[in-house]
């Protein structure tokens, strides 16, 4: 495979220049923390010195801080296939899940089952478990099944189907159209977690008739560490949906300081407290990169990059110890390649020591994030070569690579 040629013909090649990428590193972890967009760096610098520094509290109006949750939401909306007025930026996925899960359970109050997947991202399940504690077993019960059992469990006992679109370990993609439709046929409301989908593959929430969705600002959207998340509520539910985290930012007139809560119209009622302006401004600037790219092009390049890695796995005898966990079929593969190996942790640490940053996911997965905005075909080839050298030479067996750190 001539990766030089592939890089020269790459329609997205120039987008790479909009990121700060440390020299001598191949960054394959943008699915966990996106790198720094130059625009985000400049925005935060301006925000701290001129806006916060000089203009202080007048910045809420003068620099539009107060509208940032909506402005960011409207920049994210096209990436989700959402028309205006349905997405707002706030809080974390965990908190937003709590809001939409409680709202969905109230909307479907004759039922109590929340159906999810056993290997869903833990925080999603934890939030549902917390809600079980709060509401009691008569009003909320979490049921988790395997991916293959899901469809058979969609019946009239289920209130809410809560799934993550792209599995964080395997990268397997759910059929959003089919599952949403099957759920609706059974009177079930649907919540999709788009943590590994937004900014990674084209989405069509409106067309799929999705009820609620949540997603993350710091992964494929490159909003920075701990960037705020987003929440999508379909227009048709907005008037009836109750946000029980009814903070003042979701009030119809926040600055009337009235003693009683009156929800804002539309998506704004899903806000709770004061927006984290520094973090949200970074995300807002990062999102401008997406305004210049076509998500179908991003998706095509993502698949070409992961195909290249899979082709190397299939053909390099030094890589046969690794077991491909991610699906081979394009429509089932998200924007990552998961590789199982008994020493995946040490392998990951050894790769990082050589400047190839991927991550480890317990119990035994080396996870390679595929991020087409700044990853070159040559990067994937160099990664596969280095991995082969490390595996055949056994360097990863050195004790220093087995030392566990707090964040993997
Ligand atoms: C990363 C991730 C989260 C993170 O949730 P936060 O509350 O934003 O920390 C949640 N769900 C999934 C599926 C994820 O991949």
Coordinates of C-alpha atoms and ligand atoms in Angstrom, one line a residue:
X1 CA 0.0 0.0 0.0
X2 CA 1.5 3.3 -1.0
X3 CA 0.5 5.5 1.9
X4 CA 2.4 8.5 0.6
X5 CA 0.1 8.6 -2.4
X6 CA -3.0 8.1 -0.2
X7 CA -1.9 11.1 1.9
X8 CA -1.3 13.2 -1.2
X9 CA -4.7 12.4 -2.5
X10 CA -6.4 12.9 0.8
X11 CA -9.1 15.6 0.6
X12 CA -8.9 16.2 4.3
X13 CA -5.1 16.5 4.5
X14 CA -5.0 20.2 5.0
X15 CA -7.3 20.1 8.0
X16 CA -4.4 18.7 10.0
X17 CA -2.8 22.1 10.0
X18 CA -5.5 23.4 12.2
X19 CA -4.4 21.3 15.1
X20 CA -1.4 21.6 17.5
X21 CA 0.2 18.1 17.3
X22 CA 3.4 17.5 19.3
X23 CA 6.4 16.7 17.2
X24 CA 7.5 13.1 17.1
X25 CA 4.2 11.7 18.1
X26 CA 1.5 9.7 16.4
X27 CA -1.7 10.4 18.3
X28 CA -4.2 7.6 18.0
X29 CA -6.3 8.5 21.1
X30 CA -8.4 11.3 19.7
X31 CA -11.5 9.2 20.5
X32 CA -10.7 9.7 24.1
X33 CA -9.3 13.2 24.2
X34 CA -9.1 15.2 21.0
X35 CA -5.9 17.2 20.4
X36 CA -5.7 21.0 20.7
X37 CA -7.2 22.9 17.8
X38 CA -5.2 26.1 17.2
X39 CA -8.4 28.1 17.2
X40 CA -9.3 26.8 20.7
X41 CA -5.9 27.8 22.0
X42 CA -6.3 31.3 20.7
X43 CA -9.9 31.6 21.9
X44 CA -9.0 30.6 25.4
X45 CA -6.1 33.1 25.4
X46 CA -8.3 35.9 24.2
X47 CA -11.0 34.9 26.6
X48 CA -8.8 34.9 29.7
X49 CA -6.9 38.1 28.9
X50 CA -9.3 40.4 27.1
X51 CA -12.8 39.1 28.1
X52 CA -12.4 37.8 31.6
X53 CA -9.4 40.0 32.3
X54 CA -10.5 43.4 30.9
X55 CA -14.2 43.2 30.3
X56 CA -15.1 41.1 33.4
X57 CA -18.8 40.6 34.1
X58 CA -19.9 42.8 31.1
X59 CA -18.6 39.9 29.0
X60 CA -21.8 37.9 29.7
X61 CA -23.5 40.4 27.4
X62 CA -20.7 42.0 25.4
X63 CA -19.1 38.8 24.4
X64 CA -22.2 36.7 24.3
X65 CA -21.2 34.3 27.1
X66 CA -24.8 33.8 28.1
X67 CA -25.7 32.4 24.7
X68 CA -22.8 30.1 24.4
X69 CA -24.8 26.9 25.4
X70 CA -27.2 27.5 22.5
X71 CA -24.5 28.7 20.0
X72 CA -22.4 25.5 20.7
X73 CA -25.6 23.4 20.5
X74 CA -26.4 24.8 17.1
X75 CA -22.9 24.1 15.8
X76 CA -23.2 20.5 17.0
X77 CA -26.7 20.0 15.6
X78 CA -25.7 19.5 11.9
X79 CA -23.2 16.8 13.0
X80 CA -26.1 15.0 14.5
X81 CA -28.6 15.5 11.7
X82 CA -30.7 17.7 13.9
X83 CA -32.6 20.7 12.8
X84 CA -32.4 23.9 14.8
X85 CA -33.6 24.3 18.4
X86 CA -33.0 20.7 19.6
X87 CA -29.4 20.6 20.9
X88 CA -27.9 22.5 23.7
X89 CA -24.4 22.3 25.2
X90 CA -24.1 21.7 29.0
X91 CA -22.9 19.5 31.8
X92 CA -21.4 16.1 31.3
X93 CA -22.9 13.0 29.6
X94 CA -23.6 11.5 33.0
X95 CA -25.6 14.5 34.1
X96 CA -27.4 14.9 30.8
X97 CA -28.3 11.2 30.8
X98 CA -29.9 11.7 34.2
X99 CA -32.0 14.5 32.8
X100 CA -33.2 12.7 29.8
X101 CA -33.7 9.4 31.5
X102 CA -35.9 11.0 34.2
X103 CA -37.8 12.9 31.5
X104 CA -38.3 9.8 29.4
X105 CA -39.5 7.8 32.4
X106 CA -42.0 10.5 33.2
X107 CA -43.3 10.6 29.6
X108 CA -43.8 6.8 29.7
X109 CA -44.9 6.6 33.3
X110 CA -47.1 3.5 32.9
X111 CA -43.9 1.5 32.5
X112 CA -40.7 1.3 34.6
X113 CA -38.1 -0.8 32.7
X114 CA -35.0 0.9 31.3
X115 CA -33.4 -1.5 28.8
X116 CA -29.7 -1.2 28.2
X117 CA -26.7 -3.3 27.2
X118 CA -24.5 -5.2 29.7
X119 CA -21.3 -3.8 28.1
X120 CA -22.5 -0.3 27.8
X121 CA -20.2 2.4 29.1
X122 CA -20.3 2.0 32.9
X123 CA -21.4 5.6 33.7
X124 CA -24.5 5.1 31.6
X125 CA -25.5 2.1 33.7
X126 CA -24.4 3.8 37.0
X127 CA -26.7 6.7 36.3
X128 CA -29.6 4.4 35.7
X129 CA -28.7 2.6 38.9
X130 CA -28.8 5.9 40.8
X131 CA -32.2 6.6 39.4
X132 CA -33.4 3.2 40.6
X133 CA -32.3 4.2 44.1
X134 CA -34.1 7.6 43.9
X135 CA -37.4 6.4 42.3
X136 CA -37.6 3.0 43.9
X137 CA -38.1 -0.4 42.2
X138 CA -41.8 0.3 41.5
X139 CA -40.9 3.2 39.2
X140 CA -37.5 2.4 37.7
X141 CA -35.8 -0.8 37.0
X142 CA -32.7 -1.2 34.9
X143 CA -32.5 -4.4 32.8
X144 CA -29.2 -5.1 30.9
X145 CA -28.9 -7.7 28.2
X146 CA -26.3 -8.6 25.5
X147 CA -26.3 -6.9 22.1
X148 CA -27.8 -10.0 20.5
X149 CA -30.6 -10.2 23.0
X150 CA -31.7 -6.6 22.6
X151 CA -34.2 -6.9 19.8
X152 CA -36.1 -9.7 21.5
X153 CA -36.4 -7.7 24.6
X154 CA -38.2 -4.7 23.0
X155 CA -41.7 -5.3 24.2
X156 CA -44.5 -3.4 25.9
X157 CA -42.9 -3.8 29.3
X158 CA -40.0 -1.4 28.4
X159 CA -40.3 2.3 29.1
X160 CA -36.9 3.5 27.7
X161 CA -34.2 2.0 25.5
X162 CA -30.9 3.5 26.5
X163 CA -28.0 2.6 24.3
X164 CA -24.6 3.8 23.2
X165 CA -24.5 4.0 19.4
X166 CA -20.8 2.9 19.1
X167 CA -19.5 0.5 21.7
X168 CA -16.5 2.1 23.5
X169 CA -14.5 -1.2 23.6
X170 CA -15.2 -3.0 20.4
X171 CA -16.3 0.0 18.2
X172 CA -19.3 -1.9 17.0
X173 CA -22.1 0.3 15.7
X174 CA -25.8 -0.3 16.4
X175 CA -28.4 0.0 13.7
X176 CA -29.9 3.2 14.9
X177 CA -32.7 3.3 12.3
X178 CA -33.9 -0.3 13.0
X179 CA -33.6 -0.2 16.8
X180 CA -35.3 3.2 17.1
X181 CA -38.1 2.0 14.9
X182 CA -38.6 -1.3 16.7
X183 CA -38.6 0.5 20.0
X184 CA -41.2 3.0 18.8
X185 CA -43.4 0.1 17.5
X186 CA -43.5 -1.1 21.1
X187 CA -44.2 2.2 22.7
X188 CA -40.6 2.6 24.0
X189 CA -38.8 5.9 24.1
X190 CA -35.2 5.9 22.9
X191 CA -32.0 7.6 24.3
X192 CA -28.8 7.3 22.3
X193 CA -25.4 8.0 23.8
X194 CA -23.3 9.4 20.9
X195 CA -19.9 9.6 22.8
X196 CA -18.1 7.8 20.1
X197 CA -20.3 8.9 17.2
X198 CA -20.6 12.7 17.2
X199 CA -17.8 14.0 14.9
X200 CA -16.9 10.5 14.0
X201 CA -19.6 9.4 11.6
X202 CA -22.6 11.1 9.9
X203 CA -25.7 10.9 12.1
X204 CA -29.4 11.4 11.3
X205 CA -31.2 11.8 14.6
X206 CA -34.2 13.7 13.1
X207 CA -34.6 11.2 10.2
X208 CA -34.4 8.2 12.6
X209 CA -37.0 9.8 14.8
X210 CA -34.8 9.6 17.9
X211 CA -36.4 10.9 21.1
X212 CA -33.3 11.9 23.2
X213 CA -29.5 11.8 22.7
X214 CA -26.5 12.8 24.7
X215 CA -22.8 13.2 23.7
X216 CA -19.4 14.3 24.6
X217 CA -17.4 17.4 23.8
X218 CA -13.9 16.2 24.5
X219 CA -13.6 13.1 22.3
X220 CA -14.0 13.4 18.5
X221 CA -15.2 17.0 18.8
X222 CA -11.8 18.1 20.2
X223 CA -13.3 20.5 22.8
X224 CA -10.5 19.9 25.4
X225 CA -10.2 18.0 28.7
X226 CA -13.5 17.9 30.5
X227 CA -15.3 19.9 27.7
X228 CA -19.0 20.2 28.3
X229 CA -21.3 17.7 26.7
X230 CA -24.5 18.1 24.7
X231 CA -28.1 17.0 24.9
X232 CA -30.6 16.5 22.1
X233 CA -34.4 16.5 22.8
X234 CA -36.6 16.0 19.8
X235 CA -38.9 19.0 19.2
X236 CA -42.0 17.0 19.7
X237 CA -41.1 16.2 23.3
X238 CA -39.8 19.5 24.4
X239 CA -43.0 21.0 25.8
X240 CA -44.0 17.9 27.7
X241 CA -40.5 16.9 28.9
X242 CA -39.6 17.8 32.5
X243 CA -36.0 18.5 33.5
X244 CA -35.9 17.6 37.2
X245 CA -32.5 19.3 37.5
X246 CA -34.5 22.5 37.2
X247 CA -31.8 25.0 37.7
X248 CA -32.1 28.7 37.0
X249 CA -30.5 28.6 33.5
X250 CA -33.4 26.4 32.4
X251 CA -35.9 28.9 33.8
X252 CA -38.1 30.9 31.4
X253 CA -36.8 34.1 32.9
X254 CA -33.5 33.4 34.7
X255 CA -32.9 37.0 35.6
X256 CA -36.4 37.7 37.0
X257 CA -35.1 35.8 40.1
X258 CA -38.6 34.5 40.8
X259 CA -39.1 32.1 43.6
X260 CA -40.9 29.4 41.6
X261 CA -39.5 27.5 38.7
X262 CA -41.1 28.0 35.3
X263 CA -39.4 26.0 32.6
X264 CA -38.0 27.8 29.5
X265 CA -39.6 27.0 26.2
X266 CA -37.9 24.5 24.0
X267 CA -34.5 22.9 24.5
X268 CA -33.4 25.6 26.9
X269 CA -35.2 23.9 29.8
X270 CA -32.5 21.2 29.7
X271 CA -30.0 23.7 31.0
X272 CA -29.4 23.7 34.8
X273 CA -26.6 25.8 36.2
X274 CA -24.1 28.5 35.0
X275 CA -22.2 27.4 31.9
X276 CA -18.4 26.8 32.2
X277 CA -17.4 29.6 29.9
X278 CA -13.7 28.8 29.6
X279 CA -14.4 25.2 28.6
X280 CA -17.3 25.9 26.4
X281 CA -15.5 28.6 24.5
X282 CA -12.7 26.1 23.7
X283 CA -15.3 23.7 22.4
X284 CA -17.1 26.5 20.5
X285 CA -13.8 27.3 18.7
X286 CA -13.0 23.6 18.1
X287 CA -16.4 23.1 16.5
X288 CA -15.5 25.6 13.7
X289 CA -13.2 22.9 12.2
X290 CA -16.2 20.8 11.5
X291 CA -17.9 23.6 9.6
X292 CA -15.3 23.2 6.9
X293 CA -15.6 19.4 6.5
X294 CA -18.1 17.0 5.1
X295 CA -18.9 14.2 7.6
X296 CA -19.3 11.7 4.8
X297 CA -15.7 12.5 3.7
X298 CA -14.6 12.1 7.3
X299 CA -16.3 8.7 7.5
X300 CA -14.8 7.5 4.2
X301 CA -11.3 8.4 5.4
X302 CA -11.9 6.8 8.8
X303 CA -12.9 3.5 7.1
X304 CA -9.9 3.7 4.8
X305 CA -7.6 4.3 7.7
X306 CA -9.0 1.4 9.8
X307 CA -9.0 -0.8 6.7
X308 CA -5.3 -0.1 6.3
X309 CA -4.6 -1.1 9.9
X310 CA -6.7 -4.3 9.5
X311 CA -5.0 -5.1 6.3
X312 CA -1.6 -4.9 8.1
X313 CA -2.9 -7.2 10.9
X314 CA -4.0 -9.7 8.3
X315 CA -0.8 -9.7 6.4
X316 CA 2.1 -9.1 8.8
X317 CA 3.0 -12.3 10.5
X318 CA 4.4 -10.4 13.5
X319 CA 0.9 -9.1 14.2
X320 CA -1.0 -12.4 14.3
X321 CA -0.9 -12.5 18.2
X322 CA -3.4 -9.7 18.1
X323 CA -7.1 -10.5 17.8
X324 CA -9.3 -8.0 16.0
X325 CA -12.3 -7.2 18.2
X326 CA -13.8 -4.5 16.0
X327 CA -16.1 -5.6 13.2
X328 CA -14.7 -6.0 9.7
X329 CA -17.9 -4.9 8.0
X330 CA -17.9 -1.2 7.3
X331 CA -21.5 -0.5 8.5
X332 CA -20.7 -2.2 11.8
X333 CA -17.4 -0.5 12.5
X334 CA -17.1 2.9 14.3
X335 CA -14.0 5.0 14.2
X336 CA -11.6 2.8 16.2
X337 CA -9.8 -0.5 16.0
X338 CA -9.8 -2.7 19.1
X339 CA -7.2 -5.3 19.4
X340 CA -7.2 -8.0 22.1
X341 CA -3.9 -9.3 23.5
X342 CA -3.1 -10.8 27.0
X343 CA -0.5 -8.1 27.5
X344 CA -2.5 -5.2 26.0
X345 CA -1.7 -2.9 28.9
X346 CA 2.1 -3.3 28.6
X347 CA 1.9 -3.1 24.8
X348 CA 0.0 0.2 25.1
X349 CA 2.6 1.6 27.5
X350 CA 5.5 0.5 25.3
X351 CA 3.9 2.1 22.2
X352 CA 3.4 5.3 24.1
X353 CA 7.1 5.2 25.1
X354 CA 7.8 5.1 21.3
X355 CA 5.5 8.1 20.6
X356 CA 2.5 6.1 19.4
X357 CA -0.3 7.1 21.7
X358 CA -3.2 4.7 21.9
X359 CA -5.1 3.5 25.0
X360 CA -5.9 0.4 27.0
X361 CA -9.3 -0.7 27.9
X362 CA -9.7 -3.4 30.6
X363 CA -9.4 -6.3 30.5
X364 CA -7.2 -6.9 27.5
X365 CA -7.8 -4.3 24.7
X366 CA -5.4 -2.1 22.9
X367 CA -7.7 0.6 21.5
X368 CA -6.6 2.6 18.4
X369 CA -8.6 5.7 17.8
X370 CA -9.1 6.6 14.2
X371 CA -9.4 10.4 13.7
X372 CA -9.4 11.5 10.1
X373 CA -9.0 15.2 10.7
X374 CA -5.4 14.9 11.5
X375 CA -4.3 11.3 11.1
X376 CA -2.4 10.3 8.0
X377 CA -2.2 7.0 6.2
X378 CA 1.6 7.1 6.9
X379 CA 0.8 7.4 10.6
X380 CA -1.2 4.1 10.6
X381 CA 1.5 2.4 8.6
X382 CA 4.2 3.6 11.0
X383 CA 2.1 2.5 14.0
X384 CA 1.6 -1.0 12.5
X385 CA 5.4 -1.3 11.9
X386 CA 6.3 -0.2 15.4
X387 CA 3.7 -2.6 16.9
X388 CA 5.2 -5.5 14.9
X389 CA 8.7 -4.6 16.1
X390 CA 7.6 -4.4 19.7
X391 CA 5.7 -7.7 19.5
X392 CA 8.4 -9.7 17.8
X393 CA 11.2 -8.2 19.9
X394 CA 9.3 -8.6 23.2
X395 CA 10.3 -5.1 24.4
X396 CA 6.8 -4.7 26.0
X397 CA 7.7 -7.4 28.6
X398 CA 10.0 -5.0 30.5
X399 CA 8.6 -4.6 34.0
X400 CA 8.3 -0.8 33.6
X401 CA 5.5 -1.2 31.1
X402 CA 3.4 -3.2 33.5
X403 CA 3.1 -0.5 36.1
X404 CA -0.5 0.6 36.3
X405 CA -1.3 4.3 36.3
X406 CA -4.6 5.8 37.5
X407 CA -5.9 6.8 34.1
X408 CA -5.5 4.3 31.3
Ligands
LIG1 C1 -16.7 8.9 27.3 C2 -18.1 8.4 27.6 C3 -18.9 8.9 28.6 C4 -18.4 10.0 29.5 O1 -19.3 10.5 30.3 P1 -19.0 11.9 31.1 O2 -20.1 12.0 32.1 O3 -19.0 13.0 30.1 O4 -17.7 11.8 31.8 C5 -20.2 8.5 28.7 N1 -20.7 7.5 27.9 C6 -19.9 6.9 27.0 C7 -20.5 5.9 26.1 C8 -18.6 7.3 26.8 O5 -17.9 6.8 25.9

